[in-house]
Amino acid sequence: MTSNHQILLARRPKGAPVPEDFKLVETAIPEPAEGEVLVRHRFISLDPYQRGRMDDAKSYSKPVELGAVMECSAVGQVAASRDPRYREGDWVMGGYGWQAFSARPAKALIAIDPKEAPPSTALGVLGMPGLTAWVGLEDIGEPKEGETVVVSAASGAVGQVVGQLAKIRGARVIGIAGGPKKCAFVKDTLGFDAAIDHRAPLDPALDAACPDGIDVYWENVGGAVQAAVFPRLNDFGRMVMCGMIAQYNTASGAAAAGAPPGPNLGPVVRKRLRIQGFIVSDKGWQRYARFRAEMLGHMAAGRMQWREDVAQGLANAPAAFIGMLEGRNFGKQVVALD
């Protein structure tokens, strides 16, 4: 390739993103400086958090500037190196942005071995989503043998790992997903004990699946699912606040019009509940080597399954991203580049 292709943030969305919020441009391939590596992206990651970066609002990370490349992590191969740690052709995780090439400091990259697992898994089950699941369970959820764990968005990049790790720990796991195909995947492929379709009435389904209440709730979505789960938390229950995708397309993350009111938090005291949010970048990457070694062991032993939804070509990234926010993806959403 003789040029770089990028997708820029053309304007800030008003509600749900639309194709006009993005712009595809052609630019020069960047030149790596001393200590940097030029990464040719092979897969880029699409994740719900990127929706928040499109707003000009205070958050744990600054927003994408108008006219700048859309933020994401990428996996690719070294195209040129000005650091002795990497050679041309090496596979690395840590490329940046919705683009074909990026120049990155060598110290910011993580070498990956494509013989251990498909390179795209470094963006999913072996990447940030998998690490998020692992850290959230280890630090907050702490599922114990025989406890009941409920996972929202259970077929997604984070949810599918959460449930399987909880099963490995001996918990009984209930997944909530959208539609019969996703629910079948959660139960039959991932091995959850039961799957609930969030499009059907939730209250009777949760009563049937969780007759002894809920000990751990992994929150990915918020909205009606959270409202149904919250009253069923047991004493000393833990609620791991990972995401609230039902509110990402509304102003300042407010509840969507017509959505049920949030739960009454009074029972938090009476039930001694633990509700905690976390950002995996706070301290999760410091434990990445231990996480990766553990996960590779689970994968080799057949204890960890995963599914990816792969869009083809950088130009299709906006449509795939919009579809992901609408729940049309099935598994971890990535984009494969030529």
PDB file of N, CA and C in Angstrom, residues 246-319:
ATOM      1  N   ALA A 246     -27.527   0.732  27.140  1.00  0.00           N
ATOM      2  CA  ALA A 246     -28.878   1.214  26.858  1.00  0.00           C
ATOM      3  C   ALA A 246     -28.960   2.731  26.920  1.00  0.00           C
ATOM      4  N   GLN A 247     -27.977   3.384  27.540  1.00  0.00           N
ATOM      5  CA  GLN A 247     -28.024   4.833  27.710  1.00  0.00           C
ATOM      6  C   GLN A 247     -26.945   5.563  26.915  1.00  0.00           C
ATOM      7  N   TYR A 248     -26.130   4.866  26.154  1.00  0.00           N
ATOM      8  CA  TYR A 248     -25.001   5.514  25.503  1.00  0.00           C
ATOM      9  C   TYR A 248     -25.413   6.531  24.439  1.00  0.00           C
ATOM     10  N   ASN A 249     -26.551   6.332  23.810  1.00  0.00           N
ATOM     11  CA  ASN A 249     -26.946   7.227  22.725  1.00  0.00           C
ATOM     12  C   ASN A 249     -27.841   8.364  23.185  1.00  0.00           C
ATOM     13  N   THR A 250     -27.975   8.561  24.513  1.00  0.00           N
ATOM     14  CA  THR A 250     -28.800   9.639  25.035  1.00  0.00           C
ATOM     15  C   THR A 250     -27.912  10.696  25.667  1.00  0.00           C
ATOM     16  N   ALA A 251     -28.438  11.885  25.795  1.00  0.00           N
ATOM     17  CA  ALA A 251     -27.654  13.007  26.285  1.00  0.00           C
ATOM     18  C   ALA A 251     -27.083  12.723  27.664  1.00  0.00           C
ATOM     19  N   SER A 252     -25.771  12.858  27.791  1.00  0.00           N
ATOM     20  CA  SER A 252     -25.069  12.684  29.062  1.00  0.00           C
ATOM     21  C   SER A 252     -25.346  11.337  29.718  1.00  0.00           C
ATOM     22  N   GLY A 253     -25.712  10.340  28.908  1.00  0.00           N
ATOM     23  CA  GLY A 253     -25.977   9.019  29.456  1.00  0.00           C
ATOM     24  C   GLY A 253     -27.275   8.931  30.217  1.00  0.00           C
ATOM     25  N   ALA A 254     -28.179   9.880  30.053  1.00  0.00           N
ATOM     26  CA  ALA A 254     -29.455   9.845  30.769  1.00  0.00           C
ATOM     27  C   ALA A 254     -30.306   8.694  30.266  1.00  0.00           C
ATOM     28  N   ALA A 255     -31.250   8.266  31.074  1.00  0.00           N
ATOM     29  CA  ALA A 255     -32.137   7.180  30.665  1.00  0.00           C
ATOM     30  C   ALA A 255     -32.959   7.597  29.456  1.00  0.00           C
ATOM     31  N   ALA A 256     -33.161   6.680  28.537  1.00  0.00           N
ATOM     32  CA  ALA A 256     -33.924   6.965  27.328  1.00  0.00           C
ATOM     33  C   ALA A 256     -35.374   7.250  27.679  1.00  0.00           C
ATOM     34  N   ALA A 257     -36.027   8.058  26.841  1.00  0.00           N
ATOM     35  CA  ALA A 257     -37.427   8.382  27.057  1.00  0.00           C
ATOM     36  C   ALA A 257     -38.271   7.111  27.058  1.00  0.00           C
ATOM     37  N   GLY A 258     -39.142   6.991  28.039  1.00  0.00           N
ATOM     38  CA  GLY A 258     -40.000   5.824  28.129  1.00  0.00           C
ATOM     39  C   GLY A 258     -39.375   4.653  28.849  1.00  0.00           C
ATOM     40  N   ALA A 259     -38.085   4.752  29.228  1.00  0.00           N
ATOM     41  CA  ALA A 259     -37.428   3.668  29.947  1.00  0.00           C
ATOM     42  C   ALA A 259     -37.937   3.603  31.378  1.00  0.00           C
ATOM     43  N   PRO A 260     -37.945   2.440  31.983  1.00  0.00           N
ATOM     44  CA  PRO A 260     -38.412   2.343  33.366  1.00  0.00           C
ATOM     45  C   PRO A 260     -37.485   3.109  34.296  1.00  0.00           C
ATOM     46  N   PRO A 261     -38.003   3.608  35.413  1.00  0.00           N
ATOM     47  CA  PRO A 261     -37.145   4.334  36.341  1.00  0.00           C
ATOM     48  C   PRO A 261     -36.071   3.417  36.915  1.00  0.00           C
ATOM     49  N   GLY A 262     -35.001   4.014  37.365  1.00  0.00           N
ATOM     50  CA  GLY A 262     -33.930   3.235  37.971  1.00  0.00           C
ATOM     51  C   GLY A 262     -34.388   2.592  39.258  1.00  0.00           C
ATOM     52  N   PRO A 263     -33.650   1.583  39.716  1.00  0.00           N
ATOM     53  CA  PRO A 263     -34.064   0.872  40.932  1.00  0.00           C
ATOM     54  C   PRO A 263     -33.970   1.764  42.163  1.00  0.00           C
ATOM     55  N   ASN A 264     -34.824   1.497  43.133  1.00  0.00           N
ATOM     56  CA  ASN A 264     -34.752   2.149  44.430  1.00  0.00           C
ATOM     57  C   ASN A 264     -33.519   1.605  45.155  1.00  0.00           C
ATOM     58  N   LEU A 265     -32.574   2.462  45.487  1.00  0.00           N
ATOM     59  CA  LEU A 265     -31.316   2.007  46.068  1.00  0.00           C
ATOM     60  C   LEU A 265     -31.393   1.775  47.572  1.00  0.00           C
ATOM     61  N   GLY A 266     -32.566   1.956  48.148  1.00  0.00           N
ATOM     62  CA  GLY A 266     -32.716   1.702  49.568  1.00  0.00           C
ATOM     63  C   GLY A 266     -32.258   0.321  50.008  1.00  0.00           C
ATOM     64  N   PRO A 267     -32.583  -0.745  49.248  1.00  0.00           N
ATOM     65  CA  PRO A 267     -32.154  -2.089  49.656  1.00  0.00           C
ATOM     66  C   PRO A 267     -30.645  -2.295  49.697  1.00  0.00           C
ATOM     67  N   VAL A 268     -29.864  -1.371  49.139  1.00  0.00           N
ATOM     68  CA  VAL A 268     -28.410  -1.523  49.190  1.00  0.00           C
ATOM     69  C   VAL A 268     -27.938  -1.636  50.640  1.00  0.00           C
ATOM     70  N   VAL A 269     -28.533  -0.838  51.506  1.00  0.00           N
ATOM     71  CA  VAL A 269     -28.152  -0.878  52.917  1.00  0.00           C
ATOM     72  C   VAL A 269     -28.692  -2.142  53.580  1.00  0.00           C
ATOM     73  N   ARG A 270     -29.972  -2.387  53.403  1.00  0.00           N
ATOM     74  CA  ARG A 270     -30.595  -3.528  54.074  1.00  0.00           C
ATOM     75  C   ARG A 270     -29.967  -4.848  53.653  1.00  0.00           C
ATOM     76  N   LYS A 271     -29.663  -4.985  52.354  1.00  0.00           N
ATOM     77  CA  LYS A 271     -29.091  -6.229  51.842  1.00  0.00           C
ATOM     78  C   LYS A 271     -27.563  -6.240  51.875  1.00  0.00           C
ATOM     79  N   ARG A 272     -26.957  -5.121  52.282  1.00  0.00           N
ATOM     80  CA  ARG A 272     -25.493  -4.998  52.304  1.00  0.00           C
ATOM     81  C   ARG A 272     -24.892  -5.311  50.938  1.00  0.00           C
ATOM     82  N   LEU A 273     -25.475  -4.672  49.914  1.00  0.00           N
ATOM     83  CA  LEU A 273     -25.031  -4.919  48.547  1.00  0.00           C
ATOM     84  C   LEU A 273     -23.745  -4.163  48.241  1.00  0.00           C
ATOM     85  N   ARG A 274     -22.990  -4.729  47.344  1.00  0.00           N
ATOM     86  CA  ARG A 274     -21.790  -4.072  46.833  1.00  0.00           C
ATOM     87  C   ARG A 274     -22.021  -3.737  45.369  1.00  0.00           C
ATOM     88  N   ILE A 275     -22.045  -2.447  45.045  1.00  0.00           N
ATOM     89  CA  ILE A 275     -22.215  -1.988  43.669  1.00  0.00           C
ATOM     90  C   ILE A 275     -20.982  -1.176  43.313  1.00  0.00           C
ATOM     91  N   GLN A 276     -20.229  -1.642  42.350  1.00  0.00           N
ATOM     92  CA  GLN A 276     -18.965  -0.973  42.037  1.00  0.00           C
ATOM     93  C   GLN A 276     -18.711  -0.946  40.542  1.00  0.00           C
ATOM     94  N   GLY A 277     -18.393   0.237  40.054  1.00  0.00           N
ATOM     95  CA  GLY A 277     -17.939   0.380  38.683  1.00  0.00           C
ATOM     96  C   GLY A 277     -16.431   0.289  38.620  1.00  0.00           C
ATOM     97  N   PHE A 278     -15.908   0.024  37.441  1.00  0.00           N
ATOM     98  CA  PHE A 278     -14.460  -0.053  37.277  1.00  0.00           C
ATOM     99  C   PHE A 278     -14.092   0.198  35.821  1.00  0.00           C
ATOM    100  N   ILE A 279     -12.867   0.630  35.633  1.00  0.00           N
ATOM    101  CA  ILE A 279     -12.290   0.822  34.307  1.00  0.00           C
ATOM    102  C   ILE A 279     -11.069  -0.082  34.224  1.00  0.00           C
ATOM    103  N   VAL A 280     -11.036  -0.969  33.265  1.00  0.00           N
ATOM    104  CA  VAL A 280      -9.976  -1.983  33.224  1.00  0.00           C
ATOM    105  C   VAL A 280      -8.594  -1.360  33.090  1.00  0.00           C
ATOM    106  N   SER A 281      -8.507  -0.165  32.493  1.00  0.00           N
ATOM    107  CA  SER A 281      -7.202   0.467  32.316  1.00  0.00           C
ATOM    108  C   SER A 281      -6.610   0.968  33.626  1.00  0.00           C
ATOM    109  N   ASP A 282      -7.409   1.042  34.700  1.00  0.00           N
ATOM    110  CA  ASP A 282      -6.885   1.543  35.970  1.00  0.00           C
ATOM    111  C   ASP A 282      -5.717   0.695  36.459  1.00  0.00           C
ATOM    112  N   LYS A 283      -5.892  -0.622  36.468  1.00  0.00           N
ATOM    113  CA  LYS A 283      -4.821  -1.502  36.944  1.00  0.00           C
ATOM    114  C   LYS A 283      -4.825  -2.873  36.272  1.00  0.00           C
ATOM    115  N   GLY A 284      -5.759  -3.062  35.357  1.00  0.00           N
ATOM    116  CA  GLY A 284      -5.887  -4.376  34.736  1.00  0.00           C
ATOM    117  C   GLY A 284      -4.704  -4.780  33.885  1.00  0.00           C
ATOM    118  N   TRP A 285      -4.143  -3.840  33.121  1.00  0.00           N
ATOM    119  CA  TRP A 285      -3.074  -4.209  32.201  1.00  0.00           C
ATOM    120  C   TRP A 285      -1.797  -4.604  32.930  1.00  0.00           C
ATOM    121  N   GLN A 286      -1.679  -4.216  34.193  1.00  0.00           N
ATOM    122  CA  GLN A 286      -0.515  -4.647  34.970  1.00  0.00           C
ATOM    123  C   GLN A 286      -0.533  -6.159  35.201  1.00  0.00           C
ATOM    124  N   ARG A 287      -1.712  -6.759  35.067  1.00  0.00           N
ATOM    125  CA  ARG A 287      -1.858  -8.199  35.287  1.00  0.00           C
ATOM    126  C   ARG A 287      -2.093  -8.955  33.981  1.00  0.00           C
ATOM    127  N   TYR A 288      -1.802  -8.300  32.861  1.00  0.00           N
ATOM    128  CA  TYR A 288      -2.130  -8.907  31.569  1.00  0.00           C
ATOM    129  C   TYR A 288      -1.417 -10.238  31.354  1.00  0.00           C
ATOM    130  N   ALA A 289      -0.148 -10.340  31.733  1.00  0.00           N
ATOM    131  CA  ALA A 289       0.601 -11.585  31.498  1.00  0.00           C
ATOM    132  C   ALA A 289      -0.055 -12.755  32.236  1.00  0.00           C
ATOM    133  N   ARG A 290      -0.471 -12.531  33.477  1.00  0.00           N
ATOM    134  CA  ARG A 290      -1.131 -13.597  34.239  1.00  0.00           C
ATOM    135  C   ARG A 290      -2.477 -13.949  33.625  1.00  0.00           C
ATOM    136  N   PHE A 291      -3.221 -12.909  33.232  1.00  0.00           N
ATOM    137  CA  PHE A 291      -4.514 -13.125  32.574  1.00  0.00           C
ATOM    138  C   PHE A 291      -4.352 -13.940  31.297  1.00  0.00           C
ATOM    139  N   ARG A 292      -3.405 -13.546  30.435  1.00  0.00           N
ATOM    140  CA  ARG A 292      -3.240 -14.225  29.145  1.00  0.00           C
ATOM    141  C   ARG A 292      -2.838 -15.679  29.351  1.00  0.00           C
ATOM    142  N   ALA A 293      -1.916 -15.934  30.278  1.00  0.00           N
ATOM    143  CA  ALA A 293      -1.487 -17.308  30.523  1.00  0.00           C
ATOM    144  C   ALA A 293      -2.650 -18.165  31.012  1.00  0.00           C
ATOM    145  N   GLU A 294      -3.465 -17.616  31.909  1.00  0.00           N
ATOM    146  CA  GLU A 294      -4.614 -18.360  32.422  1.00  0.00           C
ATOM    147  C   GLU A 294      -5.628 -18.637  31.317  1.00  0.00           C
ATOM    148  N   MET A 295      -5.898 -17.611  30.499  1.00  0.00           N
ATOM    149  CA  MET A 295      -6.893 -17.768  29.440  1.00  0.00           C
ATOM    150  C   MET A 295      -6.428 -18.743  28.366  1.00  0.00           C
ATOM    151  N   LEU A 296      -5.167 -18.693  28.001  1.00  0.00           N
ATOM    152  CA  LEU A 296      -4.657 -19.642  27.009  1.00  0.00           C
ATOM    153  C   LEU A 296      -4.796 -21.072  27.523  1.00  0.00           C
ATOM    154  N   GLY A 297      -4.609 -21.253  28.822  1.00  0.00           N
ATOM    155  CA  GLY A 297      -4.811 -22.570  29.411  1.00  0.00           C
ATOM    156  C   GLY A 297      -6.255 -23.023  29.299  1.00  0.00           C
ATOM    157  N   HIS A 298      -7.188 -22.130  29.584  1.00  0.00           N
ATOM    158  CA  HIS A 298      -8.608 -22.471  29.453  1.00  0.00           C
ATOM    159  C   HIS A 298      -8.960 -22.792  28.000  1.00  0.00           C
ATOM    160  N   MET A 299      -8.415 -22.017  27.063  1.00  0.00           N
ATOM    161  CA  MET A 299      -8.704 -22.234  25.658  1.00  0.00           C
ATOM    162  C   MET A 299      -8.153 -23.578  25.187  1.00  0.00           C
ATOM    163  N   ALA A 300      -6.928 -23.886  25.586  1.00  0.00           N
ATOM    164  CA  ALA A 300      -6.313 -25.149  25.173  1.00  0.00           C
ATOM    165  C   ALA A 300      -7.066 -26.350  25.725  1.00  0.00           C
ATOM    166  N   ALA A 301      -7.648 -26.191  26.926  1.00  0.00           N
ATOM    167  CA  ALA A 301      -8.376 -27.287  27.564  1.00  0.00           C
ATOM    168  C   ALA A 301      -9.837 -27.358  27.134  1.00  0.00           C
ATOM    169  N   GLY A 302     -10.268 -26.433  26.258  1.00  0.00           N
ATOM    170  CA  GLY A 302     -11.648 -26.441  25.796  1.00  0.00           C
ATOM    171  C   GLY A 302     -12.638 -25.842  26.774  1.00  0.00           C
ATOM    172  N   ARG A 303     -12.135 -25.139  27.803  1.00  0.00           N
ATOM    173  CA  ARG A 303     -13.027 -24.535  28.792  1.00  0.00           C
ATOM    174  C   ARG A 303     -13.496 -23.144  28.391  1.00  0.00           C
ATOM    175  N   MET A 304     -12.922 -22.581  27.326  1.00  0.00           N
ATOM    176  CA  MET A 304     -13.248 -21.215  26.928  1.00  0.00           C
ATOM    177  C   MET A 304     -13.575 -21.182  25.434  1.00  0.00           C
ATOM    178  N   GLN A 305     -14.832 -20.842  25.132  1.00  0.00           N
ATOM    179  CA  GLN A 305     -15.279 -20.681  23.752  1.00  0.00           C
ATOM    180  C   GLN A 305     -15.467 -19.184  23.484  1.00  0.00           C
ATOM    181  N   TRP A 306     -15.478 -18.810  22.231  1.00  0.00           N
ATOM    182  CA  TRP A 306     -15.690 -17.407  21.890  1.00  0.00           C
ATOM    183  C   TRP A 306     -16.260 -17.311  20.491  1.00  0.00           C
ATOM    184  N   ARG A 307     -16.853 -16.168  20.219  1.00  0.00           N
ATOM    185  CA  ARG A 307     -17.409 -15.909  18.889  1.00  0.00           C
ATOM    186  C   ARG A 307     -17.080 -14.481  18.492  1.00  0.00           C
ATOM    187  N   GLU A 308     -16.723 -14.304  17.226  1.00  0.00           N
ATOM    188  CA  GLU A 308     -16.425 -12.988  16.677  1.00  0.00           C
ATOM    189  C   GLU A 308     -17.412 -12.659  15.558  1.00  0.00           C
ATOM    190  N   ASP A 309     -17.707 -11.384  15.420  1.00  0.00           N
ATOM    191  CA  ASP A 309     -18.493 -10.865  14.306  1.00  0.00           C
ATOM    192  C   ASP A 309     -17.532 -10.006  13.492  1.00  0.00           C
ATOM    193  N   VAL A 310     -17.171 -10.460  12.292  1.00  0.00           N
ATOM    194  CA  VAL A 310     -16.099  -9.827  11.523  1.00  0.00           C
ATOM    195  C   VAL A 310     -16.679  -9.078  10.325  1.00  0.00           C
ATOM    196  N   ALA A 311     -16.521  -7.757  10.333  1.00  0.00           N
ATOM    197  CA  ALA A 311     -16.860  -6.944   9.165  1.00  0.00           C
ATOM    198  C   ALA A 311     -15.623  -6.847   8.281  1.00  0.00           C
ATOM    199  N   GLN A 312     -15.833  -6.741   6.989  1.00  0.00           N
ATOM    200  CA  GLN A 312     -14.718  -6.735   6.047  1.00  0.00           C
ATOM    201  C   GLN A 312     -14.482  -5.338   5.488  1.00  0.00           C
ATOM    202  N   GLY A 313     -13.270  -4.829   5.683  1.00  0.00           N
ATOM    203  CA  GLY A 313     -12.883  -3.563   5.068  1.00  0.00           C
ATOM    204  C   GLY A 313     -13.126  -2.360   5.961  1.00  0.00           C
ATOM    205  N   LEU A 314     -12.148  -1.465   5.979  1.00  0.00           N
ATOM    206  CA  LEU A 314     -12.235  -0.277   6.823  1.00  0.00           C
ATOM    207  C   LEU A 314     -13.473   0.557   6.519  1.00  0.00           C
ATOM    208  N   ALA A 315     -13.866   0.657   5.263  1.00  0.00           N
ATOM    209  CA  ALA A 315     -15.013   1.483   4.887  1.00  0.00           C
ATOM    210  C   ALA A 315     -16.301   1.016   5.553  1.00  0.00           C
ATOM    211  N   ASN A 316     -16.339  -0.246   5.970  1.00  0.00           N
ATOM    212  CA  ASN A 316     -17.549  -0.779   6.598  1.00  0.00           C
ATOM    213  C   ASN A 316     -17.542  -0.645   8.120  1.00  0.00           C
ATOM    214  N   ALA A 317     -16.497  -0.021   8.667  1.00  0.00           N
ATOM    215  CA  ALA A 317     -16.426   0.133  10.121  1.00  0.00           C
ATOM    216  C   ALA A 317     -17.584   0.964  10.685  1.00  0.00           C
ATOM    217  N   PRO A 318     -17.960   2.102  10.091  1.00  0.00           N
ATOM    218  CA  PRO A 318     -19.080   2.858  10.659  1.00  0.00           C
ATOM    219  C   PRO A 318     -20.380   2.062  10.721  1.00  0.00           C
ATOM    220  N   ALA A 319     -20.710   1.348   9.649  1.00  0.00           N
ATOM    221  CA  ALA A 319     -21.952   0.558   9.650  1.00  0.00           C
ATOM    222  C   ALA A 319     -21.893  -0.540  10.702  1.00  0.00           C
TER     223      ALA A 319
END
